[in-house]
Amino acid sequence: MPDTVDFAVVGGGFTGLAAAAWLRHLEPNKSVALFESSRIGAGSSGHTGGMTLADTAAGELPGLGDVLAGLSGILRELQVQCDLQLPGALEIGREEILPNSPISWSDSGTLGVTKEVPGGTIDPGKMLSGLAQAATKSGALIFENSPVESLTVAESPVLQVAGRPVRARCILIATNAESLELSSLAGLAQPKFTLAVATEPLSSDQISSLGLAPGKPFYTSDLPYLWGRVFHGNRIIFGSGLVHLGDWRELLTLNVTEGHAAELLSDLERRVRNLHPALQNVRLSHRWGGPILIADKWQPAFRRHAEHRDVIILGAYSGHGVALSVYLGAWAAESMLGKKQLPQWDDVQLVD
Ligand SMILES: Cc1cc2nc3c(=O)[nH]c(=O)nc-3n(C[C@H](O)[C@H](O)[C@H](O)COP(=O)(O)OP(=O)(O)OC[C@H]3O[C@@H](n4cnc5c(N)ncnc54)[C@H](O)[C@@H]3O)c2cc1C
């Protein structure tokens, strides 16, 4: 582990990996080190649904730009192959269903398509490993099992990593729902744990009778919330439910076979089986969950650390982070290099 680097990144999810890879892509002569407390993908990014959406959870934000075009360009430049497809995404709901809705499911009323929006899917495992490979191939150093314990600032910021000091000119903190004291988001954003299930492979007839043949992911615009997508080999992933936490550290020991998480998974399974006759006897092959961070006004946190100008905080995508994390991770890298300003979203007043 180096004592000093030009740029340090904390967190080995999509955000941190995209930033590390993009830093070296733009400045191959600057040293970059990424520290991950556990393993790459241990947080949200290794447990995600992989639906790529154009907007933030708060909708369009000033100066955000075209997230999906940006994501496509970054993946292309970094040569990350992750089955990115952008056929559109389906907003589904219980009211104002389109007359030609391909979906007609039963879930607290009839669920159907209300709107089609830009979007699509990626394979999250391929995007994680692709970004990690792009980062290491370009010369970024990635340290797994290297928790950052603290941040102090003397002349430049210093991280305490697994008991050793590492000095950096500029630091990105991309720890999402964890280490909220380090990211200074404690009390400003709420860590949650959300759940998902995957079906066994279904027949093509089953997939088309569900109205999912064109491969577009879906999510509800009203409650109760439900999202999902078709994944490899005609499995369908469905997700819903939030476990509320008093402290982010509860994420480290949360077990989906016990307590409230297990109850929410049972509810989700019951809902899935009742959606449509094609799902009545379906076997669910996987059940899991992962962290998300919900910030004030549902806007991503993308700002300088209140006490340290050379430290940037990025995360809290409120469950909309797959495309945003890569797009804003690259943006953070450009800001660290002095090539782009950070957005001013903290002052934005949202109109309902
Ligand atoms: C079940 C589920 C389904 C989802 N589905 C979708 C979806 O379909 N579409 C969508 O847009 N979004 C979805 N999301 C959200 C999306 O996955 C996340 O917003 C995104 O992955 C966040 O990436 P990240 O890199 O910011 O955070 P993470 O992937 O959580 O990475 C943070 C990393 O920081 C590490 N870390 C924490 N503390 C430290 C420390 N002190 N030192 C070093 N490392 C540390 C963690 O171990 C972790 O690896 C989903 C999330 C979940 C859980």
JSON list of C-alpha atoms and ligand atoms in Angstrom, two decimals, residues 10-16 35-53 146-149 174-179 182 194-196 227 288-292 314-315 317-323 325, ligand 1:
[
{"chain": "A", "resi": 10, "resn": "VAL", "atom": "CA", "xyz": [-13.04, 5.00, -0.93]},
{"chain": "A", "resi": 11, "resn": "GLY", "atom": "CA", "xyz": [-15.58, 2.30, -1.83]},
{"chain": "A", "resi": 12, "resn": "GLY", "atom": "CA", "xyz": [-15.48, -0.41, -4.49]},
{"chain": "A", "resi": 13, "resn": "GLY", "atom": "CA", "xyz": [-18.99, -0.19, -5.95]},
{"chain": "A", "resi": 14, "resn": "PHE", "atom": "CA", "xyz": [-19.96, 1.23, -9.35]},
{"chain": "A", "resi": 15, "resn": "THR", "atom": "CA", "xyz": [-19.29, 4.82, -8.20]},
{"chain": "A", "resi": 16, "resn": "GLY", "atom": "CA", "xyz": [-15.79, 4.25, -6.86]},
{"chain": "A", "resi": 35, "resn": "PHE", "atom": "CA", "xyz": [-9.81, 1.17, -0.92]},
{"chain": "A", "resi": 36, "resn": "GLU", "atom": "CA", "xyz": [-12.67, -1.27, -0.38]},
{"chain": "A", "resi": 37, "resn": "SER", "atom": "CA", "xyz": [-13.49, -2.43, 3.14]},
{"chain": "A", "resi": 38, "resn": "SER", "atom": "CA", "xyz": [-14.69, -5.84, 2.02]},
{"chain": "A", "resi": 39, "resn": "ARG", "atom": "CA", "xyz": [-14.74, -7.07, -1.57]},
{"chain": "A", "resi": 40, "resn": "ILE", "atom": "CA", "xyz": [-15.61, -5.30, -4.83]},
{"chain": "A", "resi": 41, "resn": "GLY", "atom": "CA", "xyz": [-19.41, -5.22, -5.09]},
{"chain": "A", "resi": 42, "resn": "ALA", "atom": "CA", "xyz": [-20.00, -5.96, -1.40]},
{"chain": "A", "resi": 43, "resn": "GLY", "atom": "CA", "xyz": [-22.53, -3.12, -1.11]},
{"chain": "A", "resi": 44, "resn": "SER", "atom": "CA", "xyz": [-25.45, -2.21, -3.39]},
{"chain": "A", "resi": 45, "resn": "SER", "atom": "CA", "xyz": [-23.62, -2.76, -6.66]},
{"chain": "A", "resi": 46, "resn": "GLY", "atom": "CA", "xyz": [-23.20, -6.50, -6.12]},
{"chain": "A", "resi": 47, "resn": "HIS", "atom": "CA", "xyz": [-26.87, -6.94, -5.18]},
{"chain": "A", "resi": 48, "resn": "THR", "atom": "CA", "xyz": [-28.62, -4.64, -7.61]},
{"chain": "A", "resi": 49, "resn": "GLY", "atom": "CA", "xyz": [-31.34, -5.28, -10.17]},
{"chain": "A", "resi": 50, "resn": "GLY", "atom": "CA", "xyz": [-29.37, -3.65, -12.98]},
{"chain": "A", "resi": 51, "resn": "MET", "atom": "CA", "xyz": [-32.16, -1.46, -14.32]},
{"chain": "A", "resi": 52, "resn": "THR", "atom": "CA", "xyz": [-30.63, 1.62, -16.00]},
{"chain": "A", "resi": 53, "resn": "LEU", "atom": "CA", "xyz": [-32.72, 4.76, -15.62]},
{"chain": "A", "resi": 146, "resn": "SER", "atom": "CA", "xyz": [-8.92, -2.40, 3.34]},
{"chain": "A", "resi": 147, "resn": "PRO", "atom": "CA", "xyz": [-11.43, -0.43, 5.41]},
{"chain": "A", "resi": 148, "resn": "VAL", "atom": "CA", "xyz": [-10.88, 3.29, 5.65]},
{"chain": "A", "resi": 149, "resn": "GLU", "atom": "CA", "xyz": [-11.16, 4.05, 9.34]},
{"chain": "A", "resi": 174, "resn": "ALA", "atom": "CA", "xyz": [-18.20, 6.61, -2.40]},
{"chain": "A", "resi": 175, "resn": "THR", "atom": "CA", "xyz": [-19.27, 4.43, 0.50]},
{"chain": "A", "resi": 176, "resn": "ASN", "atom": "CA", "xyz": [-23.03, 4.77, -0.16]},
{"chain": "A", "resi": 177, "resn": "ALA", "atom": "CA", "xyz": [-25.14, 3.49, 2.76]},
{"chain": "A", "resi": 178, "resn": "GLU", "atom": "CA", "xyz": [-22.16, 2.62, 4.97]},
{"chain": "A", "resi": 179, "resn": "SER", "atom": "CA", "xyz": [-19.53, 4.64, 6.84]},
{"chain": "A", "resi": 182, "resn": "LEU", "atom": "CA", "xyz": [-16.75, 9.25, 7.02]},
{"chain": "A", "resi": 194, "resn": "THR", "atom": "CA", "xyz": [-34.22, -3.52, 0.16]},
{"chain": "A", "resi": 195, "resn": "LEU", "atom": "CA", "xyz": [-35.18, -6.97, -1.12]},
{"chain": "A", "resi": 196, "resn": "ALA", "atom": "CA", "xyz": [-35.46, -8.97, -4.32]},
{"chain": "A", "resi": 227, "resn": "TRP", "atom": "CA", "xyz": [-39.86, -3.34, -9.83]},
{"chain": "A", "resi": 288, "resn": "TRP", "atom": "CA", "xyz": [-31.51, -11.52, -1.42]},
{"chain": "A", "resi": 289, "resn": "GLY", "atom": "CA", "xyz": [-31.26, -7.91, -0.43]},
{"chain": "A", "resi": 290, "resn": "GLY", "atom": "CA", "xyz": [-28.84, -5.03, -0.25]},
{"chain": "A", "resi": 291, "resn": "PRO", "atom": "CA", "xyz": [-28.33, -1.49, 1.02]},
{"chain": "A", "resi": 292, "resn": "ILE", "atom": "CA", "xyz": [-29.63, 1.73, -0.46]},
{"chain": "A", "resi": 314, "resn": "LEU", "atom": "CA", "xyz": [-20.87, 11.04, -3.98]},
{"chain": "A", "resi": 315, "resn": "GLY", "atom": "CA", "xyz": [-23.75, 8.63, -3.40]},
{"chain": "A", "resi": 317, "resn": "TYR", "atom": "CA", "xyz": [-29.03, 7.60, -5.31]},
{"chain": "A", "resi": 318, "resn": "SER", "atom": "CA", "xyz": [-32.19, 6.45, -3.45]},
{"chain": "A", "resi": 319, "resn": "GLY", "atom": "CA", "xyz": [-32.45, 3.19, -5.40]},
{"chain": "A", "resi": 320, "resn": "HIS", "atom": "CA", "xyz": [-31.77, 4.80, -8.82]},
{"chain": "A", "resi": 321, "resn": "GLY", "atom": "CA", "xyz": [-28.02, 4.37, -8.85]},
{"chain": "A", "resi": 322, "resn": "VAL", "atom": "CA", "xyz": [-27.05, 1.92, -11.58]},
{"chain": "A", "resi": 323, "resn": "ALA", "atom": "CA", "xyz": [-26.64, 4.38, -14.46]},
{"chain": "A", "resi": 325, "resn": "SER", "atom": "CA", "xyz": [-23.25, 5.89, -10.24]},
{"chain": "B", "resi": 1, "resn": "LIG", "atom": "C1", "xyz": [-31.63, -5.08, -4.21]},
{"chain": "B", "resi": 1, "resn": "LIG", "atom": "C2", "xyz": [-31.26, -3.81, -4.91]},
{"chain": "B", "resi": 1, "resn": "LIG", "atom": "C3", "xyz": [-31.75, -3.56, -6.18]},
{"chain": "B", "resi": 1, "resn": "LIG", "atom": "C4", "xyz": [-31.42, -2.37, -6.84]},
{"chain": "B", "resi": 1, "resn": "LIG", "atom": "N1", "xyz": [-31.89, -2.21, -8.10]},
{"chain": "B", "resi": 1, "resn": "LIG", "atom": "C5", "xyz": [-31.57, -1.09, -8.78]},
{"chain": "B", "resi": 1, "resn": "LIG", "atom": "C6", "xyz": [-31.98, -0.94, -10.14]},
{"chain": "B", "resi": 1, "resn": "LIG", "atom": "O1", "xyz": [-32.55, -1.84, -10.74]},
{"chain": "B", "resi": 1, "resn": "LIG", "atom": "N2", "xyz": [-31.66, 0.23, -10.77]},
{"chain": "B", "resi": 1, "resn": "LIG", "atom": "C7", "xyz": [-30.99, 1.25, -10.14]},
{"chain": "B", "resi": 1, "resn": "LIG", "atom": "O2", "xyz": [-30.74, 2.29, -10.76]},
{"chain": "B", "resi": 1, "resn": "LIG", "atom": "N3", "xyz": [-30.55, 1.10, -8.86]},
{"chain": "B", "resi": 1, "resn": "LIG", "atom": "C8", "xyz": [-30.80, -0.04, -8.18]},
{"chain": "B", "resi": 1, "resn": "LIG", "atom": "N4", "xyz": [-30.32, -0.22, -6.92]},
{"chain": "B", "resi": 1, "resn": "LIG", "atom": "C9", "xyz": [-29.42, 0.82, -6.36]},
{"chain": "B", "resi": 1, "resn": "LIG", "atom": "C10", "xyz": [-28.02, 0.73, -6.99]},
{"chain": "B", "resi": 1, "resn": "LIG", "atom": "O3", "xyz": [-27.58, -0.61, -7.02]},
{"chain": "B", "resi": 1, "resn": "LIG", "atom": "C11", "xyz": [-27.03, 1.58, -6.15]},
{"chain": "B", "resi": 1, "resn": "LIG", "atom": "O4", "xyz": [-27.50, 2.92, -6.14]},
{"chain": "B", "resi": 1, "resn": "LIG", "atom": "C12", "xyz": [-25.62, 1.57, -6.69]},
{"chain": "B", "resi": 1, "resn": "LIG", "atom": "O5", "xyz": [-25.15, 0.25, -6.86]},
{"chain": "B", "resi": 1, "resn": "LIG", "atom": "C13", "xyz": [-24.72, 2.35, -5.72]},
{"chain": "B", "resi": 1, "resn": "LIG", "atom": "O6", "xyz": [-23.36, 2.15, -6.07]},
{"chain": "B", "resi": 1, "resn": "LIG", "atom": "P1", "xyz": [-22.24, 2.75, -5.14]},
{"chain": "B", "resi": 1, "resn": "LIG", "atom": "O7", "xyz": [-20.93, 2.39, -5.73]},
{"chain": "B", "resi": 1, "resn": "LIG", "atom": "O8", "xyz": [-22.50, 4.19, -4.89]},
{"chain": "B", "resi": 1, "resn": "LIG", "atom": "O9", "xyz": [-22.44, 2.05, -3.71]},
{"chain": "B", "resi": 1, "resn": "LIG", "atom": "P2", "xyz": [-22.08, 0.56, -3.24]},
{"chain": "B", "resi": 1, "resn": "LIG", "atom": "O10", "xyz": [-22.18, -0.41, -4.33]},
{"chain": "B", "resi": 1, "resn": "LIG", "atom": "O11", "xyz": [-22.89, 0.30, -2.02]},
{"chain": "B", "resi": 1, "resn": "LIG", "atom": "O12", "xyz": [-20.54, 0.67, -2.86]},
{"chain": "B", "resi": 1, "resn": "LIG", "atom": "C14", "xyz": [-20.07, 1.22, -1.66]},
{"chain": "B", "resi": 1, "resn": "LIG", "atom": "C15", "xyz": [-18.85, 0.40, -1.26]},
{"chain": "B", "resi": 1, "resn": "LIG", "atom": "O13", "xyz": [-18.16, 1.07, -0.20]},
{"chain": "B", "resi": 1, "resn": "LIG", "atom": "C16", "xyz": [-17.59, 0.08, 0.63]},
{"chain": "B", "resi": 1, "resn": "LIG", "atom": "N5", "xyz": [-17.29, 0.72, 1.90]},
{"chain": "B", "resi": 1, "resn": "LIG", "atom": "C17", "xyz": [-18.15, 1.15, 2.85]},
{"chain": "B", "resi": 1, "resn": "LIG", "atom": "N6", "xyz": [-17.48, 1.72, 3.87]},
{"chain": "B", "resi": 1, "resn": "LIG", "atom": "C18", "xyz": [-16.16, 1.64, 3.55]},
{"chain": "B", "resi": 1, "resn": "LIG", "atom": "C19", "xyz": [-14.96, 2.06, 4.21]},
{"chain": "B", "resi": 1, "resn": "LIG", "atom": "N7", "xyz": [-15.00, 2.67, 5.41]},
{"chain": "B", "resi": 1, "resn": "LIG", "atom": "N8", "xyz": [-13.77, 1.83, 3.62]},
{"chain": "B", "resi": 1, "resn": "LIG", "atom": "C20", "xyz": [-13.71, 1.22, 2.39]},
{"chain": "B", "resi": 1, "resn": "LIG", "atom": "N9", "xyz": [-14.83, 0.81, 1.72]},
{"chain": "B", "resi": 1, "resn": "LIG", "atom": "C21", "xyz": [-16.02, 1.02, 2.31]},
{"chain": "B", "resi": 1, "resn": "LIG", "atom": "C22", "xyz": [-18.68, -0.99, 0.70]},
{"chain": "B", "resi": 1, "resn": "LIG", "atom": "O14", "xyz": [-18.16, -2.24, 1.12]},
{"chain": "B", "resi": 1, "resn": "LIG", "atom": "C23", "xyz": [-19.21, -0.99, -0.73]},
{"chain": "B", "resi": 1, "resn": "LIG", "atom": "O15", "xyz": [-18.56, -1.97, -1.52]},
{"chain": "B", "resi": 1, "resn": "LIG", "atom": "C24", "xyz": [-30.59, -1.40, -6.21]},
{"chain": "B", "resi": 1, "resn": "LIG", "atom": "C25", "xyz": [-30.08, -1.66, -4.94]},
{"chain": "B", "resi": 1, "resn": "LIG", "atom": "C26", "xyz": [-30.40, -2.84, -4.30]},
{"chain": "B", "resi": 1, "resn": "LIG", "atom": "C27", "xyz": [-29.83, -3.11, -2.95]}
]
